[in-house]
XYZ file of C-alpha atoms in Angstrom:
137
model
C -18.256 26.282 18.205
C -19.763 23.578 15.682
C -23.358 25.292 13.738
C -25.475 22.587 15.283
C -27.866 23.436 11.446
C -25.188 21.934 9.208
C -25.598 17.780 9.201
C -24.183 15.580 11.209
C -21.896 12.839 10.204
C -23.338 9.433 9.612
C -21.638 6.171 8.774
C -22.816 7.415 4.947
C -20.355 10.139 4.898
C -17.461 9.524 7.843
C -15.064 6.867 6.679
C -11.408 6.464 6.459
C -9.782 6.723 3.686
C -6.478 4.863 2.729
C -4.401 6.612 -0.049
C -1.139 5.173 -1.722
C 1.778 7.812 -2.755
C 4.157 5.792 -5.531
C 7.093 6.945 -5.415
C 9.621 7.046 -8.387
C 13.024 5.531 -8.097
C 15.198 7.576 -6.629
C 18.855 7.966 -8.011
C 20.614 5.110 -6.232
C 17.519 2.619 -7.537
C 18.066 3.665 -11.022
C 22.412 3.441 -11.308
C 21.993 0.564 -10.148
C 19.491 -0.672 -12.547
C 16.837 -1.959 -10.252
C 13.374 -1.828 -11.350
C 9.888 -1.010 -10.071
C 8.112 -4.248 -8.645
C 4.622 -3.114 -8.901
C 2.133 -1.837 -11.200
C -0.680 0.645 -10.553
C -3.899 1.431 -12.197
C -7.688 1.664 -11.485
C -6.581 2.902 -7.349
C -5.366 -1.040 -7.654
C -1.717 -1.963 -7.044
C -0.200 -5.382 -8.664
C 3.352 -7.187 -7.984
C 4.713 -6.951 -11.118
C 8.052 -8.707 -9.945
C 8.388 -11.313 -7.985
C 11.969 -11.900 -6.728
C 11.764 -15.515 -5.695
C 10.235 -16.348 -8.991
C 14.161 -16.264 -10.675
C 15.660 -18.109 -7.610
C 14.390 -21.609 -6.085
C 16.598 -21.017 -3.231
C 14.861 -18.001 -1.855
C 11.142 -19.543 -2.947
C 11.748 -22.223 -1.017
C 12.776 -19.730 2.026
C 9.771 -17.550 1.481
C 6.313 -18.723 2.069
C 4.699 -16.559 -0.226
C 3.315 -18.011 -3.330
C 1.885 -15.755 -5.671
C 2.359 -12.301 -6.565
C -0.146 -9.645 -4.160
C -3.201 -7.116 -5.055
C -4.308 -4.441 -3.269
C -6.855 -2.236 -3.952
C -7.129 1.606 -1.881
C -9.229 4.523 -2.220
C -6.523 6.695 -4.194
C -3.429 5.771 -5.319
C -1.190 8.774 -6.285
C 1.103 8.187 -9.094
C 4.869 9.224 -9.041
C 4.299 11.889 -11.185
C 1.685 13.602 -8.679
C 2.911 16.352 -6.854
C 1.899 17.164 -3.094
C -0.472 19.898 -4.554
C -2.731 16.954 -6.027
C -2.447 15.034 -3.003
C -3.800 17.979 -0.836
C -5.968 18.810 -3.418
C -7.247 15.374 -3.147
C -7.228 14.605 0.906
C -5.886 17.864 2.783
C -9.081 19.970 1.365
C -11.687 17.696 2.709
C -10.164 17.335 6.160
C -9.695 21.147 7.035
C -13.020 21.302 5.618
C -14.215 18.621 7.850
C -12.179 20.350 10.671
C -13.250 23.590 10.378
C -16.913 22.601 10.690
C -15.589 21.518 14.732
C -15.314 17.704 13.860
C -12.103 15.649 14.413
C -9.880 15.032 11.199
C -6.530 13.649 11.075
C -4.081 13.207 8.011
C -0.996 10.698 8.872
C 1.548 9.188 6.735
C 2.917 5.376 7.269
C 5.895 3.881 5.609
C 9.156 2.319 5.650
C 12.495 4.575 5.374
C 12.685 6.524 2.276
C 9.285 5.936 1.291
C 8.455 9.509 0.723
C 6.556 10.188 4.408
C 8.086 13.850 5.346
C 8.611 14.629 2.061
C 4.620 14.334 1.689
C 3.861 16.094 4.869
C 5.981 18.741 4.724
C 7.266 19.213 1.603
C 10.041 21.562 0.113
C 10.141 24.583 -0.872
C 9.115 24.778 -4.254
C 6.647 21.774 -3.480
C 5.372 22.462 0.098
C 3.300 19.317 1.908
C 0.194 18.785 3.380
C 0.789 20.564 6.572
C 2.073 23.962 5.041
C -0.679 23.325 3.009
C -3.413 22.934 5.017
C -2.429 25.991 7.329
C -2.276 28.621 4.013
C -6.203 27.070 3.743
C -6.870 27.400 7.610
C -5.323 30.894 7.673
């Protein structure tokens, strides 16, 4: 039962966020000498390397033109750990939560992006989930 005395939500304070988890290169990436093709700084990700930039074949296959920015609300570096990301986003959503509103944390990404690995963690690392139930419990 929500304490109808604490504030409601307003556009002001309700938004969703969109957080970035880098990844480092994992073991395969690095034998075989590949590197990293962005940069990251400010919660602003750059394409540092631009494949079709060394081949005129493939540029004139690809219809981009120019590196890509983004900028997100957090971007966690490689070094982060899933403690920092739950410090950072799992906290304020069972906080959210357990005041009776509707939170939701969900990770998006292509295969071996770092997704369940992030959510649930190991055992010396756990994720956001086993997380987020030690702070609920």
């Amino acid at each position: 039962k929500r304490d109808i005395s604490s504030p409601q939500p307003t556009s002001q304070n309700v938004r969703v966020n969109v957080c970035v988890r880098v990844r480092p290169l994992n073991a395969l990436e690095k034998r075989t000498k590949q590197v990293d093709a962005w940069s990251y700084g400010n919660d602003e990700i750059f394409q540092t390397y631009i494949p079709w930039d060394k081949d005129k074949e493939s540029k004139r296959k690809s219809k981009k033109k120019e590196a890509m920015n983004f900028r997100f609300d957090k971007i966690f570096l490689p070094e982060e750990n899933n403690e920092d990301i739950h410090d950072y986003v799992g906290t304020k959503v069972v906080d959210f939560v357990m005041k009776g509103y509707h939170g939701c944390l969900f990770a998006y990404g292509q295969t071996s992006a770092g997704k369940t690995h992030t959510i649930h963690g190991a055992k010396q690392d756990p994720g956001l989930i086993p997380r987020s139930i030690s702070l609920i419990f």
